[in-house]
Tab-separated table of C-alpha atoms and ligand atoms in Angstrom:
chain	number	residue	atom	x	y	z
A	26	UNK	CA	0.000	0.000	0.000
A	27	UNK	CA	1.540	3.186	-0.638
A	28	UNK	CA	2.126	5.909	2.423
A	29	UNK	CA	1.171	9.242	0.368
A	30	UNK	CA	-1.506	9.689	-2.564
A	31	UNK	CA	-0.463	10.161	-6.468
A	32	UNK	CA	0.458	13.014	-7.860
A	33	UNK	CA	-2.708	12.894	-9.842
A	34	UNK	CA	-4.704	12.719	-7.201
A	35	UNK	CA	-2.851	15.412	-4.804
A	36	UNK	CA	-3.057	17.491	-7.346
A	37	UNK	CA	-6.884	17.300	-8.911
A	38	UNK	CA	-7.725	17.645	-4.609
A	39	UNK	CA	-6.029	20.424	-4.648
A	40	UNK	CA	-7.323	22.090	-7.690
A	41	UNK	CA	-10.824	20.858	-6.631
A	42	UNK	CA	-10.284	22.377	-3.103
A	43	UNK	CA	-9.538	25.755	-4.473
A	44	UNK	CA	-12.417	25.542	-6.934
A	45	UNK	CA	-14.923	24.576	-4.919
A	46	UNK	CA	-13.721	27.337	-2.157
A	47	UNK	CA	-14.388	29.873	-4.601
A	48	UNK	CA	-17.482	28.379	-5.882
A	49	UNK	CA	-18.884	28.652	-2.653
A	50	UNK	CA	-17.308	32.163	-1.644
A	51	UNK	CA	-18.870	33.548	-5.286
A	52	UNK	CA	-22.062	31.253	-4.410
A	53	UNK	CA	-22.719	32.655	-0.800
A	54	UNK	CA	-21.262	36.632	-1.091
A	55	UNK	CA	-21.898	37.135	-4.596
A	56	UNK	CA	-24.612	35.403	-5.696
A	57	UNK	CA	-26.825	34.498	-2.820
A	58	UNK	CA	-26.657	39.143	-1.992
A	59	UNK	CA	-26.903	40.351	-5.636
A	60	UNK	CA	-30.810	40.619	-6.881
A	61	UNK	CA	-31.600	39.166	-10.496
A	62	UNK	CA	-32.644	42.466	-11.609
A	63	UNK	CA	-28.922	43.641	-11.053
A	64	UNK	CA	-27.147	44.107	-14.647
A	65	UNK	CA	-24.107	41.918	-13.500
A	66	UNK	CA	-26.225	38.572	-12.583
A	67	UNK	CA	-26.198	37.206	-15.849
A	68	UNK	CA	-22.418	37.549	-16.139
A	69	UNK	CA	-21.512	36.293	-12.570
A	70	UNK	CA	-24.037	33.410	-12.788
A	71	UNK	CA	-22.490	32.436	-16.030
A	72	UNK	CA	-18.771	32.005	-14.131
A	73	UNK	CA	-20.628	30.096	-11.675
A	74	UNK	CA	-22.572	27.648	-13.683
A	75	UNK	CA	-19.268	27.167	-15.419
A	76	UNK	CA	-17.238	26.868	-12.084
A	77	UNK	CA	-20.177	24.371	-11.224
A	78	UNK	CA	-19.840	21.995	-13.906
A	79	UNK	CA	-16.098	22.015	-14.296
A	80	UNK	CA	-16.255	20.958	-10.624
A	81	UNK	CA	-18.561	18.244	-11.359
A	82	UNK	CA	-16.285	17.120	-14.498
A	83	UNK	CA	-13.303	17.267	-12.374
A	84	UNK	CA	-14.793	15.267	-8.876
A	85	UNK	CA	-16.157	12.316	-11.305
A	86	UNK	CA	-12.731	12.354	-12.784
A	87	UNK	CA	-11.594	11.829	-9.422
A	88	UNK	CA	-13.723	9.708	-8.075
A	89	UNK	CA	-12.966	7.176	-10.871
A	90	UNK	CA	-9.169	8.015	-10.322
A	91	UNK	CA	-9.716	7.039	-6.655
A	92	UNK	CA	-11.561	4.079	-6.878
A	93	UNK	CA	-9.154	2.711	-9.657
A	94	UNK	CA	-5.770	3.182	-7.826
A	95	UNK	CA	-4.312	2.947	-4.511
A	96	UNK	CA	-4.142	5.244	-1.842
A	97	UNK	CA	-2.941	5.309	1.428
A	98	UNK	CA	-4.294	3.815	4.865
A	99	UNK	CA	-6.489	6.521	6.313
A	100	UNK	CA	-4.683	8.622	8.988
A	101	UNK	CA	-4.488	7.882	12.412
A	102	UNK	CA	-5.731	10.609	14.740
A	103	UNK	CA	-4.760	8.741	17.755
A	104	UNK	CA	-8.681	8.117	18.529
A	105	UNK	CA	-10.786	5.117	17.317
A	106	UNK	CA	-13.844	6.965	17.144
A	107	UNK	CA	-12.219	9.935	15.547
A	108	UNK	CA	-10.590	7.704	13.469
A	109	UNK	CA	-14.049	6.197	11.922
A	110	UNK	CA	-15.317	9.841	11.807
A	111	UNK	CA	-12.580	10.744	9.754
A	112	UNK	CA	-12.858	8.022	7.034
A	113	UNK	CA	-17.134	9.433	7.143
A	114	UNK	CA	-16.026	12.497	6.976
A	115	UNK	CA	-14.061	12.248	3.821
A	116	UNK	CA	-17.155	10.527	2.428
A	117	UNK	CA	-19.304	12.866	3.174
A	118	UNK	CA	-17.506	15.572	1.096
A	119	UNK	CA	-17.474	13.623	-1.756
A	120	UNK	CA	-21.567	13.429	-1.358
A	121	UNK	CA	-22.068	17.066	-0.630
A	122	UNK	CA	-20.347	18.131	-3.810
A	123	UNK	CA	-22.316	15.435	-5.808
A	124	UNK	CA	-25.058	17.023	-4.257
A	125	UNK	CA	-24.363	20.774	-4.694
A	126	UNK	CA	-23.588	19.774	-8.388
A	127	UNK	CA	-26.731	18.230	-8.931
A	128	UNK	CA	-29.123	20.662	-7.158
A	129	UNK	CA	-27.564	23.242	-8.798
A	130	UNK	CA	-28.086	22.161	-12.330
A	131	UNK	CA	-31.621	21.305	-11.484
A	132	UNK	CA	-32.259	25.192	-9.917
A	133	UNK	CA	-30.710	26.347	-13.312
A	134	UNK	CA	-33.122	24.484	-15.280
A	135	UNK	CA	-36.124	24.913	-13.683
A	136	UNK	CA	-35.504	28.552	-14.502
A	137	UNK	CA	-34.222	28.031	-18.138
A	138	UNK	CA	-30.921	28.824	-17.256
A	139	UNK	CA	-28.730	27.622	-19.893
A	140	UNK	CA	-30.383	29.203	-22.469
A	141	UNK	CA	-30.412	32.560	-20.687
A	142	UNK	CA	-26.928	32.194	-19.673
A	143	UNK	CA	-25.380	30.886	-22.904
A	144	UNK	CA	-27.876	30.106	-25.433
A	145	UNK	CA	-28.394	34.179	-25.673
A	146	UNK	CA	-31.978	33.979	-24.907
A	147	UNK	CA	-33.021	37.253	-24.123
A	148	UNK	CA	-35.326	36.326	-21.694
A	149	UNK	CA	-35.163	38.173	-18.477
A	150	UNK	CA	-33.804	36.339	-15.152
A	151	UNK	CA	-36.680	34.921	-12.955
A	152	UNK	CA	-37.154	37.496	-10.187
A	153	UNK	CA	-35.677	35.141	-7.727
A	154	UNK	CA	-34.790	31.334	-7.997
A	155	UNK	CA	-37.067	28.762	-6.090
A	156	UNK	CA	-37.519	25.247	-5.344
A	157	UNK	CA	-36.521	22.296	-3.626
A	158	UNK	CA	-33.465	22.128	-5.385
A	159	UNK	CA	-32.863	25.695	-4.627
A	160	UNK	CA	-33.479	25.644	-0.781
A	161	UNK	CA	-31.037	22.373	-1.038
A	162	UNK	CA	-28.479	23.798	-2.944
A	163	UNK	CA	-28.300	26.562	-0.237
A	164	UNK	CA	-28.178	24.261	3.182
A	165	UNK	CA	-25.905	21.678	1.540
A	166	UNK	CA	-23.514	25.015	0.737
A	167	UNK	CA	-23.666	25.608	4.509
A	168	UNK	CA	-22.864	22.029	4.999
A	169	UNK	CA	-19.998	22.364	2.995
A	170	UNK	CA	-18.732	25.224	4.903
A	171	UNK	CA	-19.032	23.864	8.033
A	172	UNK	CA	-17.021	19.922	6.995
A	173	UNK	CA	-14.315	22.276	4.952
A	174	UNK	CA	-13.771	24.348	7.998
A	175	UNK	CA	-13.573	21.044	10.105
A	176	UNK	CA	-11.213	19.324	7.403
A	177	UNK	CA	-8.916	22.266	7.245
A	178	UNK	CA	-8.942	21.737	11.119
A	179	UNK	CA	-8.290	18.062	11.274
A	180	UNK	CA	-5.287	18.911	8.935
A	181	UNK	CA	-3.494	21.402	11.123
A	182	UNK	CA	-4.030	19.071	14.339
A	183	UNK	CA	-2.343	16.324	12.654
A	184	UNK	CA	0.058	18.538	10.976
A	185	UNK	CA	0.822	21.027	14.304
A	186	UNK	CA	-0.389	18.879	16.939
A	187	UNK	CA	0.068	15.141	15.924
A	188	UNK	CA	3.233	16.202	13.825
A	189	UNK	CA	2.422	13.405	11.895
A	190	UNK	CA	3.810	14.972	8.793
A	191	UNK	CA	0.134	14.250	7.149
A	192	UNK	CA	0.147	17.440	4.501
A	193	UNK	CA	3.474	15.615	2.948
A	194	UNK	CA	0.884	12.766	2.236
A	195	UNK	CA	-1.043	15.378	0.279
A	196	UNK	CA	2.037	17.364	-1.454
A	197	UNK	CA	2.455	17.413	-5.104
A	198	UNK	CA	6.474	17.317	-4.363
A	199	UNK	CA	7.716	13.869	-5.303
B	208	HEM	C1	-7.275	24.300	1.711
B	208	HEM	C2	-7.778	23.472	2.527
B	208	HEM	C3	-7.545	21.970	2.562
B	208	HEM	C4	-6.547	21.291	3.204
B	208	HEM	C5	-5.400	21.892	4.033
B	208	HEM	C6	-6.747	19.870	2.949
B	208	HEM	C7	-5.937	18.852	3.377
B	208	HEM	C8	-6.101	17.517	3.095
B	208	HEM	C9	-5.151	16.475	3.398
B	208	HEM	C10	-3.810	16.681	4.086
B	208	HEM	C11	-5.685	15.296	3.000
B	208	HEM	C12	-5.048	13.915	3.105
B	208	HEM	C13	-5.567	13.200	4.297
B	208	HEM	C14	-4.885	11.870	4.432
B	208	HEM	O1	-3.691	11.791	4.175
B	208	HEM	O2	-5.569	10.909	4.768
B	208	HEM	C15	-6.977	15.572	2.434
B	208	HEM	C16	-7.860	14.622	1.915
B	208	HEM	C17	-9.090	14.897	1.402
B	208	HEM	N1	-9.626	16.164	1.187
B	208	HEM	FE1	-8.755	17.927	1.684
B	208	HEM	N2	-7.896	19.722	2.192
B	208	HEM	C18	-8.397	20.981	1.939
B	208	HEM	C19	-9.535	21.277	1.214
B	208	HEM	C20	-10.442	20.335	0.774
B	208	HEM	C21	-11.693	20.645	0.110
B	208	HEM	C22	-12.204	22.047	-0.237
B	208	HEM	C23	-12.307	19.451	-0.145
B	208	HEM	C24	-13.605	19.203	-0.844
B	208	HEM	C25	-14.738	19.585	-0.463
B	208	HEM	C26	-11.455	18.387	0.345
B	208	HEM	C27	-11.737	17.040	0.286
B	208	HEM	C28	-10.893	16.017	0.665
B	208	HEM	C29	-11.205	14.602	0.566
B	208	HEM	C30	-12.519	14.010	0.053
B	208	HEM	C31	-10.070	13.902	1.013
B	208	HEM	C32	-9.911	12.380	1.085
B	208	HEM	C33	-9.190	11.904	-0.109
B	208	HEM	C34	-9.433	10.435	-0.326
B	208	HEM	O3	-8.982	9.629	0.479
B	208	HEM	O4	-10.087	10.133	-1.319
B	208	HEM	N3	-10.311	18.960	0.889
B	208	HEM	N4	-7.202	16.936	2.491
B	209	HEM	C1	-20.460	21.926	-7.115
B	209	HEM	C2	-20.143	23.103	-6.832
B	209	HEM	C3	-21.046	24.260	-6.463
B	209	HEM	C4	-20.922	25.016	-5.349
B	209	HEM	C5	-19.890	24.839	-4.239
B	209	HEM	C6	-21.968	26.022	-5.406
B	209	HEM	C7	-22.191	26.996	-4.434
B	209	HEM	C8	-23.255	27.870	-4.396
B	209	HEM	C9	-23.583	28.733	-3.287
B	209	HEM	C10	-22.786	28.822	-1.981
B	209	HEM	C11	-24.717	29.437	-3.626
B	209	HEM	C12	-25.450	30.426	-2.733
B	209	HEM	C13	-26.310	29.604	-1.787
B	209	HEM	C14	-27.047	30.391	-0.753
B	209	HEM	O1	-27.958	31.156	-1.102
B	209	HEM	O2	-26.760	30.222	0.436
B	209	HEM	C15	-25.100	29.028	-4.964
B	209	HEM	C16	-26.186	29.510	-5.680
B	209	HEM	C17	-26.547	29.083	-6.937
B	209	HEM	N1	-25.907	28.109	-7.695
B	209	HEM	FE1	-24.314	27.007	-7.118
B	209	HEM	N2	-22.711	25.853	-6.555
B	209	HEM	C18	-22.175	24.789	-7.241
B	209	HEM	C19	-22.608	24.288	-8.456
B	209	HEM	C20	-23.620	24.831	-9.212
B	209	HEM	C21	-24.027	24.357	-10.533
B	209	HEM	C22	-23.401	23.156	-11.277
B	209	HEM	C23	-25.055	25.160	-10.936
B	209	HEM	C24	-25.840	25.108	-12.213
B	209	HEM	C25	-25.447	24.562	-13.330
B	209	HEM	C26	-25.305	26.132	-9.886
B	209	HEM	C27	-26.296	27.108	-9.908
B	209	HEM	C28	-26.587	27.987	-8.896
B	209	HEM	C29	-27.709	28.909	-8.918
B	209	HEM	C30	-28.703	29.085	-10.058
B	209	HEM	C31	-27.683	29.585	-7.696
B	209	HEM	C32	-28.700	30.637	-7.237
B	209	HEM	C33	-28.146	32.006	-7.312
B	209	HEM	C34	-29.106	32.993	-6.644
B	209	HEM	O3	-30.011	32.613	-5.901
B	209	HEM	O4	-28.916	34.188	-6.904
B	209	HEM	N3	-24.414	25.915	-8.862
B	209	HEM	N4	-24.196	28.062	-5.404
């Protein structure tokens, strides 16, 4: 088994990680406070439906990557319970993303987004954007926040605390 992940798949978890992050900052201080009547939308929400599906493109990639070659033991965190968390945990971010990905493109189409955005429509932006998929799209971004935030934690205690050396697992140095 080896002790550190590929270089393919440090680096598409790294790329991913700094996608997503500004998916969501765009998503949740751009987005989420700028009215569809505002001259800009169109232009912002068509950077974010593209940041949306290149992320989607990117964490299937991944996923297959992931499934199809070996990676290292999970971490130890010097806690059984912890430990199982962890391995969830890592799940569980894989899922949300799905999830944001999915909800997303089904917000966009239930208000004819693609062809406003890029098929040049014309048509005017719904005054806001409902739904299910819309309300879900928002907690799951929440979600997000809140496992990233905890991830990024669980990184610096092994790296600072543990000294377990666990970014080096992660680096795209060979
Ligand atoms: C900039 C902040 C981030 C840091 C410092 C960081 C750090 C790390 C490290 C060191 C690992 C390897 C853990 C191990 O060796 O077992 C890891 C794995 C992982 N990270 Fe991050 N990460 C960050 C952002 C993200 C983001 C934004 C996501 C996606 C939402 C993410 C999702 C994952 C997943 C799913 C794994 C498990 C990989 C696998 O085993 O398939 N990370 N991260
Ligand atoms: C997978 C990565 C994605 C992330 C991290 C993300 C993040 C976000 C966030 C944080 C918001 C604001 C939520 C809130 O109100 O609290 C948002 C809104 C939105 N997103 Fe995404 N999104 C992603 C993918 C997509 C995709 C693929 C689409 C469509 C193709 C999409 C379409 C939208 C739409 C239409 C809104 C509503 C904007 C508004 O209400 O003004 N998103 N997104």
């Amino acid at each position: 088994m080896p002790t550190r992940y590929s270089r393919t798949l440090a680096t598409l978890h790294w790329l991913l990680a700094l996608m997503i992050i500004g998916a969501l900052f765009g998503g949740k201080v751009l987005l989420a406070n700028t009215p569809n009547s505002d001259p800009g939308k169109l232009f912002s929400l068509s950077l974010h439906l593209s940041l949306g599906l290149a992320i989607l493109a990117l964490m299937t990639l991944r996923v297959i990557v992931r499934w199809r070659s070996a990676a290292p033991p999970h971490a130890d965190i010097g806690n059984e319970i912890l430990n199982k968390a962890g391995v969830w945990a890592h799940w569980v971010l894989y899922a949300l993303v799905f999830i944001m990905a999915v909800s997303g493109i089904v917000t966009a189409r239930g208000a004819d987004l693609p062809d406003i955005v890029f098929g040049g429509s014309g048509a005017p932006l719904p005054d806001i954007f409902t739904g299910s998929a819309r309300t879900l799209h928002g907690i799951t971004s929440t979600a997000l926040i809140v496992l990233i935030i905890g991830h990024i934690g669980a990184a610096i205690y092994h790296q600072y605390v543990r000294k377990d050396g666990l970014l080096a697992r992660m680096s795209l140095r060979r």
